[in-house]
Coordinates of C-alpha atoms and ligand atoms in Angstrom, one line a residue:
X1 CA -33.2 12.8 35.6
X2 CA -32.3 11.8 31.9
X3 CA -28.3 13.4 31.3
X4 CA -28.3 14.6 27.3
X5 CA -25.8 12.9 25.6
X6 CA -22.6 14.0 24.9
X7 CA -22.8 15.4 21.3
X8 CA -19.5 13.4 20.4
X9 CA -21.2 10.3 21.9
X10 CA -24.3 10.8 19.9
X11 CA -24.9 9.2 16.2
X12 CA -23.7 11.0 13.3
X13 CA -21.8 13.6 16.0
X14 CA -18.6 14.7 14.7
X15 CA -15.7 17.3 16.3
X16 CA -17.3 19.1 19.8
X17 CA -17.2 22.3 18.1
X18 CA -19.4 21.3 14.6
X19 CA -22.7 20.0 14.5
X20 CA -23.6 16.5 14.3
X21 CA -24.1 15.3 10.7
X22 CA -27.7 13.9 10.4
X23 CA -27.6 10.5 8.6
X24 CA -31.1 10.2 8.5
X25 CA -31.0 12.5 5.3
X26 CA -30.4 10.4 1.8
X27 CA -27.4 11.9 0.5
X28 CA -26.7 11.6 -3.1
X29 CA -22.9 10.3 -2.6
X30 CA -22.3 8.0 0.4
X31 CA -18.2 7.4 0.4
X32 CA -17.3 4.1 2.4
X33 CA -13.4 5.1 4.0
X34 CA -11.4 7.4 5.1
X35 CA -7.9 7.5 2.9
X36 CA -6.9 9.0 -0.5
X37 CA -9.5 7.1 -2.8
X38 CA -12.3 8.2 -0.8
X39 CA -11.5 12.0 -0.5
X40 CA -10.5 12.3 -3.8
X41 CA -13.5 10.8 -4.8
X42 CA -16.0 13.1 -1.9
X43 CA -13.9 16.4 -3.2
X44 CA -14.6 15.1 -6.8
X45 CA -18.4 14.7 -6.0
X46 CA -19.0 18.0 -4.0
X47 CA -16.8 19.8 -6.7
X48 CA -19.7 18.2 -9.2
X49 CA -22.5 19.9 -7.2
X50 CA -23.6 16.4 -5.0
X51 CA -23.8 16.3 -1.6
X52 CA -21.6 13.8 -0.2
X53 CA -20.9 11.7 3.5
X54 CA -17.6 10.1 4.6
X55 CA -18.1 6.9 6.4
X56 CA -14.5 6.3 8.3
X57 CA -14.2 2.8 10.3
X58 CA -11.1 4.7 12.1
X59 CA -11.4 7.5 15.0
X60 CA -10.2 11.1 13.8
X61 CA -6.6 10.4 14.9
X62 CA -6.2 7.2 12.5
X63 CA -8.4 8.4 9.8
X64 CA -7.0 7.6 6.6
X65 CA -6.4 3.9 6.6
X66 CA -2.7 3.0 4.9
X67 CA -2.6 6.9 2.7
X68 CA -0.8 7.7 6.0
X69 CA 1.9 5.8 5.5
X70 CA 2.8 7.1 1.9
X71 CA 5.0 9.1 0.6
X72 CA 5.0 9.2 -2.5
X73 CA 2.7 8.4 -5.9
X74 CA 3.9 7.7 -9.8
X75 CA 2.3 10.1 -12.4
X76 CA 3.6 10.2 -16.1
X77 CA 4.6 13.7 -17.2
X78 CA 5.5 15.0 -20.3
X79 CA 9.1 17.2 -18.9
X80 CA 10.7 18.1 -16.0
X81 CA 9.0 19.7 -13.0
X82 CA 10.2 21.8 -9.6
X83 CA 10.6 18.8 -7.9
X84 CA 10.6 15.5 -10.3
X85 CA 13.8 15.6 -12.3
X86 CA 12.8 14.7 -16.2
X87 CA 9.6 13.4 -18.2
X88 CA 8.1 10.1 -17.7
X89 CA 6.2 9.1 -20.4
X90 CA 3.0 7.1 -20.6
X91 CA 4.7 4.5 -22.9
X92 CA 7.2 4.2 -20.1
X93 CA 5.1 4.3 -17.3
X94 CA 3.2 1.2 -19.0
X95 CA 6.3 -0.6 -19.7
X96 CA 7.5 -0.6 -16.2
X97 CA 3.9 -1.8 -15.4
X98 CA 3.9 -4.4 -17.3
X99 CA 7.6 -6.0 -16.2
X100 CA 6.8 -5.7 -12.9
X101 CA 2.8 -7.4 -13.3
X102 CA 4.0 -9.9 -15.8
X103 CA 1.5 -8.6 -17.9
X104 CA -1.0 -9.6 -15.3
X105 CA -3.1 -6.4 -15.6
X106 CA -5.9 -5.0 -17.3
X107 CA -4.1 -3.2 -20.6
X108 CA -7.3 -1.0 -21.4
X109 CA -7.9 0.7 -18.2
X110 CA -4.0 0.2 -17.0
X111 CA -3.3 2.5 -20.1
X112 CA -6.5 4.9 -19.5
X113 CA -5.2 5.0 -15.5
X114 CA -1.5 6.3 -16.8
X115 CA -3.2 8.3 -19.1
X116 CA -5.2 9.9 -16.5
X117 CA -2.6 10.2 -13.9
X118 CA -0.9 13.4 -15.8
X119 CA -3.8 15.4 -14.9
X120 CA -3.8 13.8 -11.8
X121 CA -0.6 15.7 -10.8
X122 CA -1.7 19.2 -11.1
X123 CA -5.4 18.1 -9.8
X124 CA -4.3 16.7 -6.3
X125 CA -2.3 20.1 -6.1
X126 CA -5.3 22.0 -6.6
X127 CA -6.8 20.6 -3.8
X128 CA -4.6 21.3 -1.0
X129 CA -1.5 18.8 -1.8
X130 CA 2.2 19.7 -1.8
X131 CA 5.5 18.3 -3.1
X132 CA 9.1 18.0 -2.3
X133 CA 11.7 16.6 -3.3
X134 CA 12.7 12.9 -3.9
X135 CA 13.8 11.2 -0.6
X136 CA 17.3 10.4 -1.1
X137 CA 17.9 6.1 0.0
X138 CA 17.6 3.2 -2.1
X139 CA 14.6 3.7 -4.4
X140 CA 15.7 5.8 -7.3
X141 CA 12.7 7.6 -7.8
X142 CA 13.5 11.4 -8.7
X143 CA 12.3 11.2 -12.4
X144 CA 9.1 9.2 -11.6
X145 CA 7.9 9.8 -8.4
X146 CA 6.5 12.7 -6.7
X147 CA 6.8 13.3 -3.1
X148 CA 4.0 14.6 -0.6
X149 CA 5.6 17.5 1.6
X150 CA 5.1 16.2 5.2
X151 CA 4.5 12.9 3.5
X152 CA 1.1 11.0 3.3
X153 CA -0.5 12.1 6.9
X154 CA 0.1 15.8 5.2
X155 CA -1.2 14.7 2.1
X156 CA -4.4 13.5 3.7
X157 CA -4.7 16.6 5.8
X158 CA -5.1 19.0 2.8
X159 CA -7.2 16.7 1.5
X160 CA -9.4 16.6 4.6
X161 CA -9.2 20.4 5.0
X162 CA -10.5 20.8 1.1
X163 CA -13.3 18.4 1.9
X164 CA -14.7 19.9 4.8
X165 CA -14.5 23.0 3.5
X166 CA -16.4 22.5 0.4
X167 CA -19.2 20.9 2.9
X168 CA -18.4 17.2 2.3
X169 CA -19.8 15.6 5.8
X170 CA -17.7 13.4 7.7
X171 CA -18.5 11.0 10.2
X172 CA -15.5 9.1 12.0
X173 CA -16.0 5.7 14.0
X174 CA -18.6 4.8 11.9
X175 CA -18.2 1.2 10.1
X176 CA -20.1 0.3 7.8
X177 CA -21.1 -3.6 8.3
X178 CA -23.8 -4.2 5.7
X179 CA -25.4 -3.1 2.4
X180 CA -28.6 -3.5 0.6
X181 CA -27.8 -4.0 -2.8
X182 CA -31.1 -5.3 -4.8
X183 CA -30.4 -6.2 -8.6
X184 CA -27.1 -4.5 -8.7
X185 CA -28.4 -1.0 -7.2
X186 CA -27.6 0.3 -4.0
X187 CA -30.1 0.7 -1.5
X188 CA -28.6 1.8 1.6
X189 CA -25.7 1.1 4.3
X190 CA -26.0 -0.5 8.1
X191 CA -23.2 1.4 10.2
X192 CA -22.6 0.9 13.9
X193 CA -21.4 4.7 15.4
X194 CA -21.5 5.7 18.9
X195 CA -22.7 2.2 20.2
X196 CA -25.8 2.2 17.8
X197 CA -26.9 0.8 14.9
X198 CA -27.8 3.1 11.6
X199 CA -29.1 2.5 8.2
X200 CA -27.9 5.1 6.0
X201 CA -29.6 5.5 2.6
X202 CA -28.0 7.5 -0.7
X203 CA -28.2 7.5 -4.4
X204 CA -24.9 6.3 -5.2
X205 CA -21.9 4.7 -2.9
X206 CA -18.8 4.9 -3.7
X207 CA -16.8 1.8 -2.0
X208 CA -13.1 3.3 -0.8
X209 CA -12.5 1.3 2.2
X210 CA -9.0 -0.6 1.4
X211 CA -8.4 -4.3 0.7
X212 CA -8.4 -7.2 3.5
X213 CA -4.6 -7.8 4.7
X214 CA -5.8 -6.5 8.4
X215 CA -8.4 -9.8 8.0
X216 CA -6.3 -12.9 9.7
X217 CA -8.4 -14.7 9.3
X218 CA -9.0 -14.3 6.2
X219 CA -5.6 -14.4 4.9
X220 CA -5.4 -17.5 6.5
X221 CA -8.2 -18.9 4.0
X222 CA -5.6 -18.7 1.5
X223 CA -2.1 -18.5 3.3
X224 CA -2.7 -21.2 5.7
X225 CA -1.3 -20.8 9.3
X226 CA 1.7 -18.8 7.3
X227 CA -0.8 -15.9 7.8
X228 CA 0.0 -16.2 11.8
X229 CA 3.3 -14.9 11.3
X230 CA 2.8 -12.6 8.6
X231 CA 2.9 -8.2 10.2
X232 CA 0.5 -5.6 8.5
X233 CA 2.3 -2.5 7.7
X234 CA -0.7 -0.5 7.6
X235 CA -3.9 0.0 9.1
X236 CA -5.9 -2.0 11.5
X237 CA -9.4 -1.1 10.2
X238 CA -9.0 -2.3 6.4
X239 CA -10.6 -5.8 7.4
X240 CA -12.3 -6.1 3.8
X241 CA -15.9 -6.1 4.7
X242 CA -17.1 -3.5 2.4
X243 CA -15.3 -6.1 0.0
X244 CA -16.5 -9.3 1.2
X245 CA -19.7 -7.5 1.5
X246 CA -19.6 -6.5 -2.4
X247 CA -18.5 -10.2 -4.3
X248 CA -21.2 -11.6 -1.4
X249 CA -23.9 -9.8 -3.5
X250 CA -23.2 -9.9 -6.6
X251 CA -20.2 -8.2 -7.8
X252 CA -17.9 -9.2 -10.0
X253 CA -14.3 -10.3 -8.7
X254 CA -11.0 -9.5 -9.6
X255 CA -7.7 -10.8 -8.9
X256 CA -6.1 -13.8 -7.1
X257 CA -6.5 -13.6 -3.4
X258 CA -2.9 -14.4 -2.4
X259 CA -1.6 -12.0 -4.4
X260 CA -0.5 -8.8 -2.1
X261 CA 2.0 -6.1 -1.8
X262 CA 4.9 -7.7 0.5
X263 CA 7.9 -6.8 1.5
X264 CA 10.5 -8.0 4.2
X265 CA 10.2 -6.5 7.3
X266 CA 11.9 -6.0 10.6
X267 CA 10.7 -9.2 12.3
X268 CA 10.6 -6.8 15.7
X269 CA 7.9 -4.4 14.0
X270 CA 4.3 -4.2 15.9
X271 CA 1.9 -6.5 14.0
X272 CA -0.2 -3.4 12.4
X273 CA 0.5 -0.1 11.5
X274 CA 4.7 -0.2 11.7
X275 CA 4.5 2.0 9.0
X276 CA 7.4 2.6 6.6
X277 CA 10.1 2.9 9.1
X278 CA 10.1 -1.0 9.2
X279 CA 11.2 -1.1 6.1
X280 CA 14.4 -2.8 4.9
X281 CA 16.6 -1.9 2.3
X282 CA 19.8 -3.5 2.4
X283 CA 19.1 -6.6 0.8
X284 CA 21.5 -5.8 -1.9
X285 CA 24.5 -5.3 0.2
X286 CA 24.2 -8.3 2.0
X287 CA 23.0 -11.9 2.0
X288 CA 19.6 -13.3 2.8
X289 CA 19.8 -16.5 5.0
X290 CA 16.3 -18.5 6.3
X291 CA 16.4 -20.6 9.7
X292 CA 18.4 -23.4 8.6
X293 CA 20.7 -20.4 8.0
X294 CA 20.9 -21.3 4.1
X295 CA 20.3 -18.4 1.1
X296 CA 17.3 -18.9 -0.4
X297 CA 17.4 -16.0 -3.9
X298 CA 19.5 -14.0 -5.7
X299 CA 19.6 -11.0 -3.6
X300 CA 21.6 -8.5 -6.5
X301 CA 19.1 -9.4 -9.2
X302 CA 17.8 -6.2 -10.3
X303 CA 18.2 -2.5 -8.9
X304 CA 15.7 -2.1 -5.4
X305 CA 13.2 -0.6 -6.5
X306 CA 12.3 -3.4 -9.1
X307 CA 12.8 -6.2 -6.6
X308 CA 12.1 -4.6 -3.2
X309 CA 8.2 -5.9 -3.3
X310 CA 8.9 -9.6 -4.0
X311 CA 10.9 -9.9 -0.6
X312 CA 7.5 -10.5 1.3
X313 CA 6.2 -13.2 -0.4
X314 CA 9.9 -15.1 -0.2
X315 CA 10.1 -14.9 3.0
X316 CA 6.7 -15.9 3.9
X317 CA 7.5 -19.3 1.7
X318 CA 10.5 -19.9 4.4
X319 CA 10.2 -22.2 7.3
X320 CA 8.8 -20.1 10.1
X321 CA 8.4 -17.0 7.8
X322 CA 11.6 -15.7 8.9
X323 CA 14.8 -14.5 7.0
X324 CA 17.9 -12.7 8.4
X325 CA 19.7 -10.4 5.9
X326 CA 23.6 -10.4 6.8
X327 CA 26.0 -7.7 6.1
X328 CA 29.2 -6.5 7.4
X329 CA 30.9 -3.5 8.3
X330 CA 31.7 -1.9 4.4
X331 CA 27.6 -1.5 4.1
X332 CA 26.7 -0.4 7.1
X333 CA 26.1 3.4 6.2
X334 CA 24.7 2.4 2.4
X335 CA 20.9 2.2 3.2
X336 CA 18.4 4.5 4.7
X337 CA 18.1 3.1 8.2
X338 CA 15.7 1.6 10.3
X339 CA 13.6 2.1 13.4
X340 CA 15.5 -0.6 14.9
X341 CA 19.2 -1.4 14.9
X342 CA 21.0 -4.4 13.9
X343 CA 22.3 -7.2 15.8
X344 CA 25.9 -6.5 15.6
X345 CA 28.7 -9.2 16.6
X346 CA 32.6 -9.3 16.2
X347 CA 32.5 -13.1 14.3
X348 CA 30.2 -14.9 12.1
X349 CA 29.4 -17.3 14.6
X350 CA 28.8 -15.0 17.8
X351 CA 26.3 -14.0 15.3
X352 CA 24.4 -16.7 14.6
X353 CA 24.2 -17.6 18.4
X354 CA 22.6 -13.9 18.9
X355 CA 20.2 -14.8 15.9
X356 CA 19.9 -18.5 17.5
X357 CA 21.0 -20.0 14.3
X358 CA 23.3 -23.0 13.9
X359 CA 26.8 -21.5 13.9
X360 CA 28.5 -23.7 11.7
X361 CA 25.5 -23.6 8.9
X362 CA 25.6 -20.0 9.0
X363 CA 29.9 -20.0 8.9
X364 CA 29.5 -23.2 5.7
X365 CA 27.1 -20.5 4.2
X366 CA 29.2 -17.0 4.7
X367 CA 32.2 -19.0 3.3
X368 CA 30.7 -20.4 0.3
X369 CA 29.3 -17.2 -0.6
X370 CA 32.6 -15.2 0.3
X371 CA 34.9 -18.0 -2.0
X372 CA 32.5 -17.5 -5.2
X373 CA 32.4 -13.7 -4.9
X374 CA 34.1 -12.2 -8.0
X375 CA 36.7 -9.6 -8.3
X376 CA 34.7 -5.9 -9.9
X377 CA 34.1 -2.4 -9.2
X378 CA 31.0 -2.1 -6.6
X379 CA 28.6 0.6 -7.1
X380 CA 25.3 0.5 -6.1
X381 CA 23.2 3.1 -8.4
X382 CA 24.0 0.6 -11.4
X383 CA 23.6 -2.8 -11.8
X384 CA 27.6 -3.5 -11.3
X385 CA 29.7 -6.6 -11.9
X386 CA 30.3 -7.5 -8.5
X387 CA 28.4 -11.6 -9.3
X388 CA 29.4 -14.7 -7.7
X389 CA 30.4 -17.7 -9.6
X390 CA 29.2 -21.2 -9.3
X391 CA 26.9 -20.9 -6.4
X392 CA 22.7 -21.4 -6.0
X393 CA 21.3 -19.1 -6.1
X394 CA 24.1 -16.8 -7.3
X395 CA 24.7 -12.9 -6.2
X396 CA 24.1 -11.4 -9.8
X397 CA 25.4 -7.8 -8.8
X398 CA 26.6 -6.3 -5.4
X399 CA 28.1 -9.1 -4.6
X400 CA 31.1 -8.4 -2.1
X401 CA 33.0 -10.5 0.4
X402 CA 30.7 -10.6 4.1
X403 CA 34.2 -10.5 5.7
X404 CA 35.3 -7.0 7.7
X405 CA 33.8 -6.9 11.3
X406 CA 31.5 -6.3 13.1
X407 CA 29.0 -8.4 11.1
X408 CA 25.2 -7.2 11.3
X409 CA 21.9 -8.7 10.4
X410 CA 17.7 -8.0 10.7
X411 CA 15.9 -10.0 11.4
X412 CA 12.7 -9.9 9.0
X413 CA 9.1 -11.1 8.6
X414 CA 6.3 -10.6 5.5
X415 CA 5.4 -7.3 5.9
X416 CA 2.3 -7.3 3.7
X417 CA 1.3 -3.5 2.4
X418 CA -2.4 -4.7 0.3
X419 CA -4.4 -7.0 -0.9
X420 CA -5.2 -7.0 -4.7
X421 CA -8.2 -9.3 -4.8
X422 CA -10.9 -6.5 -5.7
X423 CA -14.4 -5.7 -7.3
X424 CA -14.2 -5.3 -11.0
X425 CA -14.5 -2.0 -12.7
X426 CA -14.9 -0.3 -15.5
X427 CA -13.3 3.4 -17.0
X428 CA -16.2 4.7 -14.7
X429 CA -14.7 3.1 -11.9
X430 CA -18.5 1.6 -12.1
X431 CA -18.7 -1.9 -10.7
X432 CA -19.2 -4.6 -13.0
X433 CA -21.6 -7.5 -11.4
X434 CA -21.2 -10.6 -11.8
X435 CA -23.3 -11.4 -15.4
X436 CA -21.1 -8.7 -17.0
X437 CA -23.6 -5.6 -16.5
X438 CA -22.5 -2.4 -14.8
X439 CA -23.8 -1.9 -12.0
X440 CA -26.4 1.0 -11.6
X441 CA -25.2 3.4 -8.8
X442 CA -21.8 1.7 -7.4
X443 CA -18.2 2.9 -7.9
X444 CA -14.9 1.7 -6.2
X445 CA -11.4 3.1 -6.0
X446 CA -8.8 2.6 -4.1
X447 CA -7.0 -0.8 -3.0
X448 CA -10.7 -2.1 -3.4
X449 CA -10.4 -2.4 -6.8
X450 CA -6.6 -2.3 -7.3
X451 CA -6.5 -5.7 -8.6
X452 CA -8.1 -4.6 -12.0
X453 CA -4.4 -3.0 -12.8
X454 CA -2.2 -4.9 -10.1
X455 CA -2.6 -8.8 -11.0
X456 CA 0.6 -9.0 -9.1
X457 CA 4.1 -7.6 -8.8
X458 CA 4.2 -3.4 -8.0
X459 CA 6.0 -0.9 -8.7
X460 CA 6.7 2.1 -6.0
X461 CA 3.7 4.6 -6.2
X462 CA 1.0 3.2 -8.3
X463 CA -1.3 2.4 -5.0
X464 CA -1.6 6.5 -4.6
X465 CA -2.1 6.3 -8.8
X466 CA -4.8 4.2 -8.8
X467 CA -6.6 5.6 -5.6
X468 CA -5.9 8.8 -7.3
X469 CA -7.0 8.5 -10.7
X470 CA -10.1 6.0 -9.8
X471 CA -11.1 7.8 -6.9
X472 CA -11.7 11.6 -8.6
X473 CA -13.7 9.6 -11.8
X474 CA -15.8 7.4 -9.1
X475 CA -16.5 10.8 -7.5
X476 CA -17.5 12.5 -10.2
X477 CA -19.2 9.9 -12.0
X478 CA -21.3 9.2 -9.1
X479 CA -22.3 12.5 -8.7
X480 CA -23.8 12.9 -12.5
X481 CA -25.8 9.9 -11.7
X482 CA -27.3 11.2 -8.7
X483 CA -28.1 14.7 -10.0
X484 CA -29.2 13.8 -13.5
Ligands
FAD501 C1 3.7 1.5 5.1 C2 3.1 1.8 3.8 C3 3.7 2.7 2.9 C4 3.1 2.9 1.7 N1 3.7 3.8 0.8 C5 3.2 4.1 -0.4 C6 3.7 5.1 -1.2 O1 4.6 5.8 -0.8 N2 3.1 5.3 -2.4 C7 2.0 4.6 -2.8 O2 1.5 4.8 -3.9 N3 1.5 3.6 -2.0 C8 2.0 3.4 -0.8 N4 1.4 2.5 0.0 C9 0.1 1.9 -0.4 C10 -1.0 2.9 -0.2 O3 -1.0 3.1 1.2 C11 -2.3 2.4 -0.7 O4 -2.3 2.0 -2.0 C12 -3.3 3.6 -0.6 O5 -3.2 4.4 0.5 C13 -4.7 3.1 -0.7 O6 -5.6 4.1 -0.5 P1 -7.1 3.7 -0.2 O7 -7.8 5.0 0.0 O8 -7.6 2.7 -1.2 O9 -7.0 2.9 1.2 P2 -6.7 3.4 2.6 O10 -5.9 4.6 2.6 O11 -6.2 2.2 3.4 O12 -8.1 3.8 3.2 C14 -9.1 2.8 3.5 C15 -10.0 3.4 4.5 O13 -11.2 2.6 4.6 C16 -11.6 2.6 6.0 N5 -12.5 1.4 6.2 C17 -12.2 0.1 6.0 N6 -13.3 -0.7 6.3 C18 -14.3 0.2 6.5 C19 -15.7 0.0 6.9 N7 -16.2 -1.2 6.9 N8 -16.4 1.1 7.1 C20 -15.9 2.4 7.0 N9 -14.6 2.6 6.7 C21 -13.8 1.5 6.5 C22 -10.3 2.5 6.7 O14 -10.4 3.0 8.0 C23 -9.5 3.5 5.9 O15 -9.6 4.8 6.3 C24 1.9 2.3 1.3 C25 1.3 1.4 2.2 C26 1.8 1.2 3.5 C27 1.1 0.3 4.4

């Protein structure tokens, strides 16, 4: 006797109670992931009449690669809203993107994004998306930011909820670990599901499925052994293969490949998926110190929010990839805190032993920083005049004496958010191959093509921008292809 299937163990099956999707059907949009760039460009597509499938590596209870983590995403606005506290112009938006990229971005379609993102705000409401207010903490972001109520696994809910019930089909565990791509047009994609193997053939794909930082090994191709020691905040399933798959065949990259979204992170955080509440932000009320217990950059150079992303990358170029930021009892209660406490001790020295750093290194380095630390007023929502004097690398603000017990620190690791090495686009969010052409029927948005507008540097919110903005045109644009 032959036992049927399970429906749920059967290709293309979805939830028990709905029917299983049939992929055997060419649909006209086929969107590759399962986070904010690919339902905002599925809802985008059905909204344009096209019948779309979502292709999500990740079972139903991950679903949504890294969005879950968010909490928030920068939009300019003309005035004040319910929740964000004043305008933020486009001019200003730009400016702040290009300080923090160096001018390492894209002007044209940086520009066109910001532009873009104003109707972005009211859009994402419109399908299903709510605010609140600012989170309180270190990153001063009331004016610029908006926040998702419930934060990002909300945010992708709605967004799920819209989707299904404008018809979008969905299919979870289903990775997609090929496409035919002849002369720059899509043909079709190979996903395993259910223990089987499926070639799923539409008129357009749009390529959502996240950058490579879950990808060891490949990190390592450019990292070195570094990469060992580095944690991924986020998900588990954005391995880059859609990516890899894509600049294999013809598209055109972008970015540098060891350029990333890093920050430090508890060094005690699980190696994927720690989330945000392995975040540390107390940098500025303390000192950094690496294994030979020495300070390594300025910690008070510029307010959080501006700095807070380049703490990754310095502590992966330390010995080890570790760094242990040291404060004492006066800051204790200053920064949002983490999922893990710090190692506390009554001296200095009882310290280091906890941290199994050389005690008299780590006393030499308290007391030099303690015996340049100027006299000022300390306040930490302005860039104060509490500096140091004659020491490398100074303190340029915060700066106050480590010397009231009990002494703390956390220990921290590279805590890398996303890759920015991409696939090249254009204001279609079209992909450009490699001899300049677009390509006929292929869109990306997302962290798959963040590196067009992120060369490097990042400022807080412009990953939910760009999968945002780039995500709704790839939709819609793919749609009008299919249909017309
Ligand atoms: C802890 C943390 C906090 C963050 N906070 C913020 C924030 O507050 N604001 C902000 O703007 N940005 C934030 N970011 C960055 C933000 O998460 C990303 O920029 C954004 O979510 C990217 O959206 P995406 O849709 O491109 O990728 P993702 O949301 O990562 O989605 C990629 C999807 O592709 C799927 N996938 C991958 N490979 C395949 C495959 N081969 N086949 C099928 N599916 C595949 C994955 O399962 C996943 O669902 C944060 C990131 C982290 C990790």
């Amino acid at each position: 006797m032959t036992t049927r299937p399970r429906r749920r163990d059967r290709p293309g099956a979805r939830q028990a109670t709905s029917q299983p999707v049939d992929l055997t059907q060419r649909f006209d949009v086929l969107v590759v992931g399962g986070g904010n760039a690919a339902l905002c460009a599925a809802i985008s597509a059905r909204r344009a009449g096209a019948s779309v499938l979502i292709l999500e590596a990740a079972p139903k209870f991950y679903r949504g690669g890294n969005t879950r983590h968010t909490r928030n995403m920068r939009c300019a606005h003309d005035s004040a809203t319910e929740i964000l506290t004043g305008p933020y112009s486009e001019e200003e938006f730009w400016e702040d993107l290009l300080r923090v990229t160096g001018g390492d971005t894209d002007e044209q379609l940086a520009r066109f994004m910001i532009r873009e993102s104003k109707e972005v705000l009211d859009w994402i409401v419109e399908q299903g998306v709510r605010w609140q207010p600012s989170l309180g903490g270190t990153l001063s972001l009331g004016r610029t930011n908006s926040f998702f109520l419930g934060g990002g696994r909300a945010m992708l809910n709605a967004l799920y909820q819209t989707a299904e019930r404008l018809g979008v089909e969905i299919v979870y565990e289903a990775e997609v670990r090929d496409l035919t791509i002849e002369d720059g047009t899509f043909k079709s994609a190979r996903v395993s599901h259910a223990g089987a193997s499926v070639d799923v053939s539409a008129k357009t794909l749009v390529a959502a499925a996240g950058g490579f930082e879950a990808n060891i090994e490949w990190l390592k191709e450019h990292w070195g052994e570094a990469a060992e020691n580095f944690l991924i905040r986020g998900t588990p399933y954005n391995r880059g293969t859609i990516l890899k798959l894509l600049l294999d065949k013809g598209v055109k990259p972008v970015g540098d490949p060891t350029q990333c979204h890093a920050v430090a992170i508890d060094a005690r955080a699980p190696r994927f998926d720690g989330g945000i509440i392995t975040r540390l932000d107390c940098v500025v009320f303390g000192i950094v110190v690496n294994k030979n217990a020495e300070r390594f950059y300025d910690e008070g150079e510029d307010i959080w929010p501006k700095r807070y992303a380049i703490w990754g990358r310095l502590v992966a170029a330390q010995p080890e990839q570790i760094a242990y930021i040291l404060f004492d009892a006066k800051s204790l209660k200053l920064f949002m805190p983490s999922l893990y406490p710090p190692v506390q001790a009554d001296t200095v020295r009882e310290l280091a032993d906890k941290l199994g750093l050389d005690a008299d290194a780590l006393d030499g380095t308290v007391s030099a920083f303690n015996a340049a630390v100027q006299p000022g007023t300390f306040d930490d929502t302005v860039l104060d005049d509490c500096r140091t004097e004659g020491l490398t690398p100074p303190k340029s603000h915060w700066a106050r004496r480590i010397d009231q017990a009990p002494f703390y620190a956390y220990p921290v690791r590279p805590g890398i958010t996303f890759t920015y090495l991409g696939t090249r686009v254009d204001r279609q969010a079209r992909m450009v191959m490699q001899n300049g052409a677009p390509a006929e029927n292929m869109f990306a948005a997302g962290e798959i093509m963040a590196g067009n507008v992120l060369g490097r540097g990042y400022a807080a919110g412009i990953g939910m921008t760009i999968g945002s903005v780039f995500g709704r045109i790839a939709g819609r644009e793919a749609a009008a292809r299919a249909i017309n």
